[in-house]
Short mmCIF file of C-alpha atoms in Angstrom, two decimals:
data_model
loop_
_atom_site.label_atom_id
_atom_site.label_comp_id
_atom_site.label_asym_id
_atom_site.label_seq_id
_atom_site.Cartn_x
_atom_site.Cartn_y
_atom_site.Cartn_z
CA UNK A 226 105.73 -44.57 103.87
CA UNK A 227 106.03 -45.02 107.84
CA UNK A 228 103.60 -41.78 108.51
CA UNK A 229 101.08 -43.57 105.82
CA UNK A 230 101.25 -46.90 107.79
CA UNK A 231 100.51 -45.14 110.86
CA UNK A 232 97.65 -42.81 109.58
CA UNK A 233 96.00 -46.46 108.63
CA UNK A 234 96.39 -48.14 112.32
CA UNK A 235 95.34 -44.91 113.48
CA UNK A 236 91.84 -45.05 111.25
CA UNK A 237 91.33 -48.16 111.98
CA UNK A 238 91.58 -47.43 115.77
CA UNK A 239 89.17 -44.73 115.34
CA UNK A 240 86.59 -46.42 113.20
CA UNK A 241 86.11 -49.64 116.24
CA UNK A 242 85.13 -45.93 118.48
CA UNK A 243 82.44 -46.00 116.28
CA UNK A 244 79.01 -47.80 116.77
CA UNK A 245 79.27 -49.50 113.66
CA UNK A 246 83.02 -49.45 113.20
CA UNK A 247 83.32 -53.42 113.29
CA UNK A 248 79.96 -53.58 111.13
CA UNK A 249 81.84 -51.63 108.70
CA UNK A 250 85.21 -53.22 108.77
CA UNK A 251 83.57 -56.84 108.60
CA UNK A 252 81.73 -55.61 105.29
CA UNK A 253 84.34 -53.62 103.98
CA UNK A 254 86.60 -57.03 104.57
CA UNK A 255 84.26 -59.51 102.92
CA UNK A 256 83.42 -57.18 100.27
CA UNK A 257 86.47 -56.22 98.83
CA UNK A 258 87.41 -60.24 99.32
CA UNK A 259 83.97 -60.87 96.96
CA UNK A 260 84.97 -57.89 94.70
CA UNK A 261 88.13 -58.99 94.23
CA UNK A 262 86.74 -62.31 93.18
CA UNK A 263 84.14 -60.94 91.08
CA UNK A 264 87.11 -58.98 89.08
CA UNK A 265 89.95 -61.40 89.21
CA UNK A 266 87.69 -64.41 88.25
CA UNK A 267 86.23 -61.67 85.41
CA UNK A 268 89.64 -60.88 84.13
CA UNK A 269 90.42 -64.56 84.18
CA UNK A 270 87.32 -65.71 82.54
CA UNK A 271 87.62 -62.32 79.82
CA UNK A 272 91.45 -63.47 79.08
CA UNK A 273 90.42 -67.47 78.07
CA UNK A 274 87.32 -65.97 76.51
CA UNK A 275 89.35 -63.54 74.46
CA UNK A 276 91.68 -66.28 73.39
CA UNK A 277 89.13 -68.91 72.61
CA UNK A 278 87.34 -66.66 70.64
CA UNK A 279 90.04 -64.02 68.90
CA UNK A 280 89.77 -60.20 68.49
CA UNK A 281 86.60 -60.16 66.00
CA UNK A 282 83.99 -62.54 68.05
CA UNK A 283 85.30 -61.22 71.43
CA UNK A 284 84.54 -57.85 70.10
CA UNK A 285 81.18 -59.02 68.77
CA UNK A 286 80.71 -60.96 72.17
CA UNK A 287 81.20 -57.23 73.83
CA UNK A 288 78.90 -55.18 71.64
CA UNK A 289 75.91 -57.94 72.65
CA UNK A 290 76.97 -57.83 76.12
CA UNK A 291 76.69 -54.10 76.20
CA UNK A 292 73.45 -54.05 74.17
CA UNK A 293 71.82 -56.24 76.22
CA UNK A 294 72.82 -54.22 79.48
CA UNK A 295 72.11 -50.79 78.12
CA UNK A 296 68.83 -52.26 77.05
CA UNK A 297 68.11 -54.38 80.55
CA UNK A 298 69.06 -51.37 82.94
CA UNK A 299 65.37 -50.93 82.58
CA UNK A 300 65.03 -53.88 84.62
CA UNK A 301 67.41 -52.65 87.23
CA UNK A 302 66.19 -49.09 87.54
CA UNK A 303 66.98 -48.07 91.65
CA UNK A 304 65.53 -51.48 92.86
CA UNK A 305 68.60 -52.77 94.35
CA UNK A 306 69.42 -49.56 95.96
CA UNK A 307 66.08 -48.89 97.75
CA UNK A 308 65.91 -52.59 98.97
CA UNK A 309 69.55 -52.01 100.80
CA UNK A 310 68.32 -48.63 102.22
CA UNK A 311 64.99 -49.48 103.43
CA UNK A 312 65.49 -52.71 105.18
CA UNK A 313 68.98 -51.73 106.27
CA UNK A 314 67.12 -49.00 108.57
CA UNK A 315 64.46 -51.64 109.07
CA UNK A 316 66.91 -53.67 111.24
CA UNK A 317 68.35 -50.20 112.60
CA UNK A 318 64.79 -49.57 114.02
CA UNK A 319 63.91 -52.96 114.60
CA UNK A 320 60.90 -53.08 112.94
CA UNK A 321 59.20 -56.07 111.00
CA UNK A 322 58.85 -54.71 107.64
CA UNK A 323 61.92 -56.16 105.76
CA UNK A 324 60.02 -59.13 104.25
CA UNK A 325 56.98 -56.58 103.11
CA UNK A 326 59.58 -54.18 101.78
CA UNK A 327 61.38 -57.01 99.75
CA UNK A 328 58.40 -58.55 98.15
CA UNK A 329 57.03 -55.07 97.09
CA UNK A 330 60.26 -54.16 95.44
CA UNK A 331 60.54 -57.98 93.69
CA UNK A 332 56.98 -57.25 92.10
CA UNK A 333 58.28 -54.19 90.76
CA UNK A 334 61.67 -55.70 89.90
CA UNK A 335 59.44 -58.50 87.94
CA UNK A 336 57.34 -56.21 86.00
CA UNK A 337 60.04 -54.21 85.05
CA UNK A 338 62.06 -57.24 84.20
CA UNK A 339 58.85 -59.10 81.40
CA UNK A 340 58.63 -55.20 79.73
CA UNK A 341 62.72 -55.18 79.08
CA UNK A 342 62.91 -58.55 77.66
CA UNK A 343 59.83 -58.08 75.65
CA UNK A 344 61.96 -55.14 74.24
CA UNK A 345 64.74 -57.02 73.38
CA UNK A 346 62.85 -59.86 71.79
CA UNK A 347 61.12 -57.61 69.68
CA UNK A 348 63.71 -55.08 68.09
CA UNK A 349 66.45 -57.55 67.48
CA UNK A 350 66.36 -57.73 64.15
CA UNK A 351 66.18 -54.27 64.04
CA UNK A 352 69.41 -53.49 65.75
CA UNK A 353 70.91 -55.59 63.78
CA UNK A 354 69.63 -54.22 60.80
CA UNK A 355 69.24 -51.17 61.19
CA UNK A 356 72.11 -49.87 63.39
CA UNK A 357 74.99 -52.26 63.80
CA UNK A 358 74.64 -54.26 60.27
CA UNK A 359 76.40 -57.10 62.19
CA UNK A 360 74.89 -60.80 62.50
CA UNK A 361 74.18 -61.07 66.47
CA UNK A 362 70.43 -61.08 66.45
CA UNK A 363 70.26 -65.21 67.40
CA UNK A 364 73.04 -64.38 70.29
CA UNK A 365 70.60 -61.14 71.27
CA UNK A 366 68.17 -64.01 72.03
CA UNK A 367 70.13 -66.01 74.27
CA UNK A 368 70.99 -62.48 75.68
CA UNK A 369 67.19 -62.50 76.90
CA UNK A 370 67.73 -65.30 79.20
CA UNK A 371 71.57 -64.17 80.25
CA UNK A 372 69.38 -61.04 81.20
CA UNK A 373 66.67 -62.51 83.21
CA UNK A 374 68.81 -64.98 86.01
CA UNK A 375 71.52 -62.23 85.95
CA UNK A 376 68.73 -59.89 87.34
CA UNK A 377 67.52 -62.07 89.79
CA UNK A 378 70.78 -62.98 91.30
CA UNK A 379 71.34 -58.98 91.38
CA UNK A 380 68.63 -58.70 93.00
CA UNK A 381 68.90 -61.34 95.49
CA UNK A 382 72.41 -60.19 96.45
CA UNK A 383 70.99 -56.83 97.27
CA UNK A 384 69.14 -58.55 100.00
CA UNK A 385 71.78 -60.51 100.87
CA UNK A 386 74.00 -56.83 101.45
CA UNK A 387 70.67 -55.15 103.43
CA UNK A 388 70.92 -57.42 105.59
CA UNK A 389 74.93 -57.38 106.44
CA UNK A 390 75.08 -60.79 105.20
CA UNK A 391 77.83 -59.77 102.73
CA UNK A 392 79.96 -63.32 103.79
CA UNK A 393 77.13 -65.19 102.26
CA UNK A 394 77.29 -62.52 98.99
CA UNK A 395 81.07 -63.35 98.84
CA UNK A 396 80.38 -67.02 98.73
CA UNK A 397 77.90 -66.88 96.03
CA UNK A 398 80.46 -65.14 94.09
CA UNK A 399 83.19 -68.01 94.44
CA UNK A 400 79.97 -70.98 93.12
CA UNK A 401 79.48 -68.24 90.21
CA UNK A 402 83.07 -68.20 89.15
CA UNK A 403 83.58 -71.41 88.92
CA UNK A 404 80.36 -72.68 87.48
CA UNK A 405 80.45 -69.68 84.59
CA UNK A 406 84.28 -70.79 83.88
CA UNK A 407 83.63 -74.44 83.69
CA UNK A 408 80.25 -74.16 81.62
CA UNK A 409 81.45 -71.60 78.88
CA UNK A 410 84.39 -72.86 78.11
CA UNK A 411 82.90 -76.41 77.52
CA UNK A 412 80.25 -74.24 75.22
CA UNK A 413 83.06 -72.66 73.30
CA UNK A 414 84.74 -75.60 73.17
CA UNK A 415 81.39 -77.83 71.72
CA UNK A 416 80.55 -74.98 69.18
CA UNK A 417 83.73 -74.61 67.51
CA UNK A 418 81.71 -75.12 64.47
CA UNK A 419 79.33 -73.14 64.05
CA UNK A 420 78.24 -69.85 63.24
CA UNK A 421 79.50 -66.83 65.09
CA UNK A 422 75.55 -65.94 65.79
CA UNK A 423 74.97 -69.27 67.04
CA UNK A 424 77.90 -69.73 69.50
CA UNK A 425 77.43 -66.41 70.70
CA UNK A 426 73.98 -67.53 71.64
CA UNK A 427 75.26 -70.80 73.54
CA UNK A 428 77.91 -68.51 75.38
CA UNK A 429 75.10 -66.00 76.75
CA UNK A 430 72.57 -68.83 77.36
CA UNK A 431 75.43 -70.61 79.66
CA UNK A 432 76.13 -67.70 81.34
CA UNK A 433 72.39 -67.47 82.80
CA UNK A 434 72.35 -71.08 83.41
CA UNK A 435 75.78 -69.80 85.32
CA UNK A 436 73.87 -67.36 87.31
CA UNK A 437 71.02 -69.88 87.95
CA UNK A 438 72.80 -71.95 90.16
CA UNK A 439 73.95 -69.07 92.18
CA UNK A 440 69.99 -67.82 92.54
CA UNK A 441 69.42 -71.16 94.06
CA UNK A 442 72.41 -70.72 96.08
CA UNK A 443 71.23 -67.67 97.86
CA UNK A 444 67.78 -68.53 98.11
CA UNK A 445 68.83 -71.41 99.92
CA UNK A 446 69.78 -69.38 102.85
CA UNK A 447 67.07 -66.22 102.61
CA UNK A 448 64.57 -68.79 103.30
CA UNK A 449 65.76 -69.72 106.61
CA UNK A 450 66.71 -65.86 107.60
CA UNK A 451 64.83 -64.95 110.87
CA UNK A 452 64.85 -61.45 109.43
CA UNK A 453 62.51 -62.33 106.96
CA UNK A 454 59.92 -64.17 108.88
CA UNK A 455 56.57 -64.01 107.50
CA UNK A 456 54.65 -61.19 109.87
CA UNK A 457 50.56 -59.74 110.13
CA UNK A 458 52.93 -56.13 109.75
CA UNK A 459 51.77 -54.87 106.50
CA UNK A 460 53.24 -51.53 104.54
CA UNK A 461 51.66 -48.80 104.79
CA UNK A 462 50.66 -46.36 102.07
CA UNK A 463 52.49 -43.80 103.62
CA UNK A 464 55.73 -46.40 103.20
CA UNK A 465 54.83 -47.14 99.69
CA UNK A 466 55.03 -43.59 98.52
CA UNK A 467 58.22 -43.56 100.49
CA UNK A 468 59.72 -46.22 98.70
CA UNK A 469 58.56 -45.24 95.34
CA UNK A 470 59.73 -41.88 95.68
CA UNK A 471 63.33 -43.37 96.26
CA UNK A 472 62.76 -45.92 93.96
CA UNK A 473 61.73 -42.81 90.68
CA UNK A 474 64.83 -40.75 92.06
CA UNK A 475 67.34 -43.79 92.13
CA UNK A 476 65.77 -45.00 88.34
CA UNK A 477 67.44 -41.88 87.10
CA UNK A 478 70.81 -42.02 88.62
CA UNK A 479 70.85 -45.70 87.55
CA UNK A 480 69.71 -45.14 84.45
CA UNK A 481 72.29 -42.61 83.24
CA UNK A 482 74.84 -44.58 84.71
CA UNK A 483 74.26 -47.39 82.90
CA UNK A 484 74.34 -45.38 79.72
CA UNK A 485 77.34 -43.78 80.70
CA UNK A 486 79.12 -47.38 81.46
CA UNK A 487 78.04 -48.95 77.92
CA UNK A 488 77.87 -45.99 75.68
CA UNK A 489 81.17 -46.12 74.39
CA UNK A 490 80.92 -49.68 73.02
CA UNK A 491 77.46 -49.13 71.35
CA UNK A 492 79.17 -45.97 69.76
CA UNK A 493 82.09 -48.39 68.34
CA UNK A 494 79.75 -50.78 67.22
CA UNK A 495 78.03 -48.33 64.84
CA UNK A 496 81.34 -47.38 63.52
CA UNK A 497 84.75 -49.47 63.29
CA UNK A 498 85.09 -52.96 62.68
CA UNK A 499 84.36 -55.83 65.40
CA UNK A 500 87.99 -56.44 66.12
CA UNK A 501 88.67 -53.10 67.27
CA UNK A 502 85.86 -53.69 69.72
CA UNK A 503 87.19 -56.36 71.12
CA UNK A 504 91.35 -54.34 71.34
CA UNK A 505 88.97 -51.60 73.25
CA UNK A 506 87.51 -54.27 75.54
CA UNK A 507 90.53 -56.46 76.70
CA UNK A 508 92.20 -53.05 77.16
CA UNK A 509 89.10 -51.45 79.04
CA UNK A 510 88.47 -55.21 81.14
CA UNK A 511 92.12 -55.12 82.62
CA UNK A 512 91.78 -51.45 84.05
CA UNK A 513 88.16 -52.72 85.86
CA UNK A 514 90.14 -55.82 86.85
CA UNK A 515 92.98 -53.58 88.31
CA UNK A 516 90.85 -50.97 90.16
CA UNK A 517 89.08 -53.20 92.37
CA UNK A 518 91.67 -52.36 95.55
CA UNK A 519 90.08 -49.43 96.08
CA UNK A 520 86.31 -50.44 95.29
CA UNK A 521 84.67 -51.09 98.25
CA UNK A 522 81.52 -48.88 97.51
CA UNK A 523 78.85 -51.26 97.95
CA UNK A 524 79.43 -52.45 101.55
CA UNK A 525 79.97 -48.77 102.80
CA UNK A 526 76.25 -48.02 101.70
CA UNK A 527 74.29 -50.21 104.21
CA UNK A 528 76.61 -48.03 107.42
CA UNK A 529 76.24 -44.89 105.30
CA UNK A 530 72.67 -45.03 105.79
CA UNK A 531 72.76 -45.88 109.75
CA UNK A 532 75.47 -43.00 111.25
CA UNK A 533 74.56 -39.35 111.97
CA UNK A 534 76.10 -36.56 109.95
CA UNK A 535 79.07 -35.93 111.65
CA UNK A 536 80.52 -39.79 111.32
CA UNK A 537 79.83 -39.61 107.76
CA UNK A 538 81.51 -36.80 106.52
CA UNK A 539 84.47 -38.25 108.54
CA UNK A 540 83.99 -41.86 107.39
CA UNK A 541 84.12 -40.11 103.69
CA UNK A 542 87.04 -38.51 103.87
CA UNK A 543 88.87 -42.05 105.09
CA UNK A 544 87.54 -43.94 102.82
CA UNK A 545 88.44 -41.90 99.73
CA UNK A 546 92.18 -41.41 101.01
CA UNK A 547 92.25 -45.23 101.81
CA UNK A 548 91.41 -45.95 98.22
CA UNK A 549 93.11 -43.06 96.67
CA UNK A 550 96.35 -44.87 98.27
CA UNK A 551 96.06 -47.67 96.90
CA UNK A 552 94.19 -46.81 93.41
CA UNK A 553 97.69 -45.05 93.05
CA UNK A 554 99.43 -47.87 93.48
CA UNK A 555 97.84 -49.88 91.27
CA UNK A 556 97.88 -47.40 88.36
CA UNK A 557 101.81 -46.91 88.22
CA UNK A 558 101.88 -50.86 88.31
CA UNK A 559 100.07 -50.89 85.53
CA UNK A 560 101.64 -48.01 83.58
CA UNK A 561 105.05 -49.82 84.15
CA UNK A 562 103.79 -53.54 83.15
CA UNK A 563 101.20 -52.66 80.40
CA UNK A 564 102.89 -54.23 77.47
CA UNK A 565 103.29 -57.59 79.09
CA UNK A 566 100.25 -57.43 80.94
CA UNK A 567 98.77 -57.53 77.66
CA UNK A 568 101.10 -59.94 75.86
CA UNK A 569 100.97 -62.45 78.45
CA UNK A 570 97.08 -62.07 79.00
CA UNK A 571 95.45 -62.10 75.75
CA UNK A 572 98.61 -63.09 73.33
CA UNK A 573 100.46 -61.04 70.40
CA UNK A 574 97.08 -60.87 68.49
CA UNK A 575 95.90 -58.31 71.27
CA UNK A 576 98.94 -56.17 70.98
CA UNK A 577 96.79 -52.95 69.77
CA UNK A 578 95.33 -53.17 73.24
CA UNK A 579 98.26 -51.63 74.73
CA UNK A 580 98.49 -48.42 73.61
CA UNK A 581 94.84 -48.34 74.48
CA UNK A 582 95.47 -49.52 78.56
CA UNK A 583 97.88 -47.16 79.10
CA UNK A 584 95.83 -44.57 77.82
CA UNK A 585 93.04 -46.10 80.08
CA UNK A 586 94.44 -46.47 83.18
CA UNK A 587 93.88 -43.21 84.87
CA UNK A 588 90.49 -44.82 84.86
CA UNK A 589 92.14 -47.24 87.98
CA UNK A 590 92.01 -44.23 90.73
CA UNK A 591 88.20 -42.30 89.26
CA UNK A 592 86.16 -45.13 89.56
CA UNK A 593 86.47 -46.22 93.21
CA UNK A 594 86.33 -42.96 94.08
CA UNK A 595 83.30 -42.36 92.45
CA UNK A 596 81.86 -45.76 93.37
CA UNK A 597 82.64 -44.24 97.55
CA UNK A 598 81.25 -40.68 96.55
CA UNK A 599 78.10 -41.88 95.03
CA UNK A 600 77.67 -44.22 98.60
CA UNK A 601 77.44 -41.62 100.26
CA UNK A 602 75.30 -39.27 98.09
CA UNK A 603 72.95 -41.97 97.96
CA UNK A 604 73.03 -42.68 101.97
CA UNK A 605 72.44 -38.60 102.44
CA UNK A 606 69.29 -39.17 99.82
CA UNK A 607 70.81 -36.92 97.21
CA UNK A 608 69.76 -39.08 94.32
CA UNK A 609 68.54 -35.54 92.48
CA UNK A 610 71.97 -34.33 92.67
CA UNK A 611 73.58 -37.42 91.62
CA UNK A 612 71.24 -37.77 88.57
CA UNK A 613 71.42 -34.65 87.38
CA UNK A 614 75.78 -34.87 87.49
CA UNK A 615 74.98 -37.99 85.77
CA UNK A 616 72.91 -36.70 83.34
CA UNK A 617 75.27 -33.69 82.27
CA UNK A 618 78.39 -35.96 82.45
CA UNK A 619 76.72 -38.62 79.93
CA UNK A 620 75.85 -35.84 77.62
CA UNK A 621 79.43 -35.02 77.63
CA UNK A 622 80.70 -38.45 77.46
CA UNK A 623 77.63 -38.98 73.85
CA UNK A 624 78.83 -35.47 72.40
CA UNK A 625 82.30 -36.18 72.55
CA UNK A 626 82.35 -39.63 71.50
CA UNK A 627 80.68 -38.60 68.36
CA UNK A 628 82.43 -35.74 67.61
CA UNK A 629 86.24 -37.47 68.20
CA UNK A 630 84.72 -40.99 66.77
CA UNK A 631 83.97 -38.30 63.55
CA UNK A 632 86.87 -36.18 63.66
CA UNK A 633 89.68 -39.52 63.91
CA UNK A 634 87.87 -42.21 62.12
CA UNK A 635 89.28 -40.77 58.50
CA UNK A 636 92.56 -42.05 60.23
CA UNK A 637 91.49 -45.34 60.85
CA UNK A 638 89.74 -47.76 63.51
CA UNK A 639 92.03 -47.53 65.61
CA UNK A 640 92.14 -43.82 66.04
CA UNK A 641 88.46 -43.69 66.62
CA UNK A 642 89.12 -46.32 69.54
CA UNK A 643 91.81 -43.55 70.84
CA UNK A 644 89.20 -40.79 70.36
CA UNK A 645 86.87 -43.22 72.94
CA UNK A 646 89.18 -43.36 75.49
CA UNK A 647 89.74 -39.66 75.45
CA UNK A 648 86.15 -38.91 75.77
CA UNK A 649 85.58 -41.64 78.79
CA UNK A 650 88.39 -40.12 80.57
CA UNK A 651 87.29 -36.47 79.97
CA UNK A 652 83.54 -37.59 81.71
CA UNK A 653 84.46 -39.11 83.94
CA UNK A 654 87.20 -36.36 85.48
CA UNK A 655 84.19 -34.36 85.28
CA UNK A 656 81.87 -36.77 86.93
CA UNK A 657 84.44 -37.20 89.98
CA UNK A 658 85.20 -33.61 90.65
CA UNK A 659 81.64 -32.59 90.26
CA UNK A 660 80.69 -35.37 92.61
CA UNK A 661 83.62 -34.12 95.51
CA UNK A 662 82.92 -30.08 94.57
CA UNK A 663 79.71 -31.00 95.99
CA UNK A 664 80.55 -33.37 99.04
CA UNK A 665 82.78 -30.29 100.31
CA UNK A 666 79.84 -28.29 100.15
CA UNK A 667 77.63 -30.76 102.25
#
């Protein structure tokens, strides 16, 4: 345990050597303090939420949440990603183009944005006619403007991360919190009686009204960055091309991410009851909630993208045995408290939801370290390579949800909800190692 302490001072001795060593540890510092908000005020706000509203809504609550961002990850596409790689090596070069860069991107953003919720207006009834058979197409509605502040804000904290700013980011996090917490509960609380349709509706409307007031929040302070002074600079075509390029290649890594994140919910939905939904969810919320130690992704892609070759590979390998540390950690915690993690956190009506976060929990130590990997593919411009492991790994993770969904739902809900977890654990092992076979080959 000594030799580990020591390998840390000595990494962090090494990375203030480096030109952006204190960049790094600043962002790393503030983002893992916002992430750590983000998930501890999530698990917080998913706990009361999964009281309030008992296994069968909260489940129902899930399968519009995950509808609705399967369905807007249209609007996200790589927007967010080219914004922080583009006018992060704006500022590197010192050139005047952030504020061009930003509002091309934002048109894009918006375009994308009207198409998606003209989508989900439009085949509401439909999916809940035709594929769920489960009343949620009034909450699908308020869904639409959830969706639209929720992408803004996304967006806005993109620009917030290009441009290092990730303090203010961390901030706008702690207003969102506590805004969501205090308006959704009061909805819950208001609606008590009505429909499940119609308080799901309230609940999702809140929540953008929730991500309103952090928009206004950050705006507040882009408006008086220097950075994004209005200039006569003007992007080129050249640029344009540049920037769509990135944009098409980071659509399809996004894309198929997003699919493989939500999949497994939209797969329940068609098949086992709403309750089992929501066991799946509580379980699969507290693993998220418990992996964030080692999630610090985000704020390594802004350096990723500034320091030669050599620093990367280095800063890589650092990063993913910092977070492998402590992902470790975490996961044997949560193996050894699992039961009363659940008990104490969602209440005896949840109990199915242990069996189902202990079988989840190796999911603690792959996702940070494919949140780190996929920095740094995307830094190196590798989106082709990333979408493609995507791509396969999805495939995986659709074929053998349906075929174990098939093969253990004769032996009830809740084996099908085992036969989930199997299958999201098998893609993403095969995600991760596909992703580090290939950074050992860079």
């Amino acid at each position: 345990m000594m030799h580990s302490g020591n390998s840390v001072i000595k990494l962090f001795k090494r990375i203030n050597s480096y030109e952006y060593g204190r960049m790094a540890i600043k962002n790393s510092a503030y983002d893992f303090l916002s992430s750590s908000v983000a998930k501890i005020g999530s698990l917080f706000f998913t706990i009361i939420l999964a009281r309030m509203l008992m296994p069968e809504l909260f489940g129902l609550y899930n399968l519009v949440m995950s509808t609705i961002l399967l369905i807007g990850s249209l609007a996200v596409l790589g927007v967010n990603q080219t914004l922080i790689k583009f006018v992060s090596e704006e500022i590197k070069e010192k050139k005047g183009n952030s504020r061009e860069i930003i509002l091309y991107l934002w048109k894009i953003r918006l375009f994308i944005l009207g198409v998606t919720l003209l989508i989900i207006l439009f085949s509401a009834h439909f999916i809940y006619s035709e594929i769920y058979r489960k009343s949620i197409t009034i909450a699908l509605m308020g869904g639409i403007f959830f969706l639209a502040f929720m992408n803004f804000s996304s967006f806005l904290e993109s620009v917030l991360y290009s441009l290092n700013r990730v303090d203010i980011a961390f901030h706008k996090e702690i207003l969102f919190q506590l805004i969501r917490m205090v308006l959704v509960f009061f909805g819950i609380f208001m609606t008590m009686n009505y429909s499940n349709d119609l308080r799901l509706f309230f609940i999702f409307v809140l929540l953008g009204v929730s991500y309103l007031f952090s928009d206004l929040y950050m705006f507040s302070f882009l408006k008086r960055e220097p950075l994004l002074k209005k200039t006569k600079d003007k992007l080129g075509r050249e640029k344009k091309k540049k920037l769509k390029n990135f944009f098409f290649l980071n659509s399809t890594v996004l894309l198929s991410g997003i699919f493989f994140s939500y999949i497994d919910k939209i797969m329940l939905g068609y098949y086992v009851r709403a309750e089992f939904i929501g066991y799946y969810s509580a379980a699969f919320g507290m693993v998220s909630s418990m992996a964030i130690l080692g999630s610090f992704g985000t704020a390594l892609l802004p350096i990723f993208s500034r320091i030669d070759k050599g620093t990367l590979k280095n800063a890589l390998g650092k990063s993913l045995k910092f977070s492998f540390l402590f992902s470790l950690l975490l996961l044997l915690f949560t193996l050894v408290i699992s039961k009363y993690l659940i008990l104490l956190a969602y209440g005896k009506e949840y109990y199915l939801s242990v069996g189902i976060l202990n079988a989840l929990s190796i999911i603690i130590i792959l996702l940070p370290a494919s949140s780190i990997l996929l920095s740094y593919f995307l830094s190196m411009e590798k989106q082709n390579l990333v979408s493609k492991l995507l791509l396969i790994t999805t495939m995986i993770n659709v074929v053998l949800n349906f075929a174990l969904i098939k093969y253990l739902l004769p032996f009830g809900d809740l084996a099908a909800v085992y036969g989930v977890c199997a299958a999201t654990i098998i893609s993403q092992v095969c995600y991760l190692s596909a992703l580090y076979y290939n950074s050992r080959k860079e």
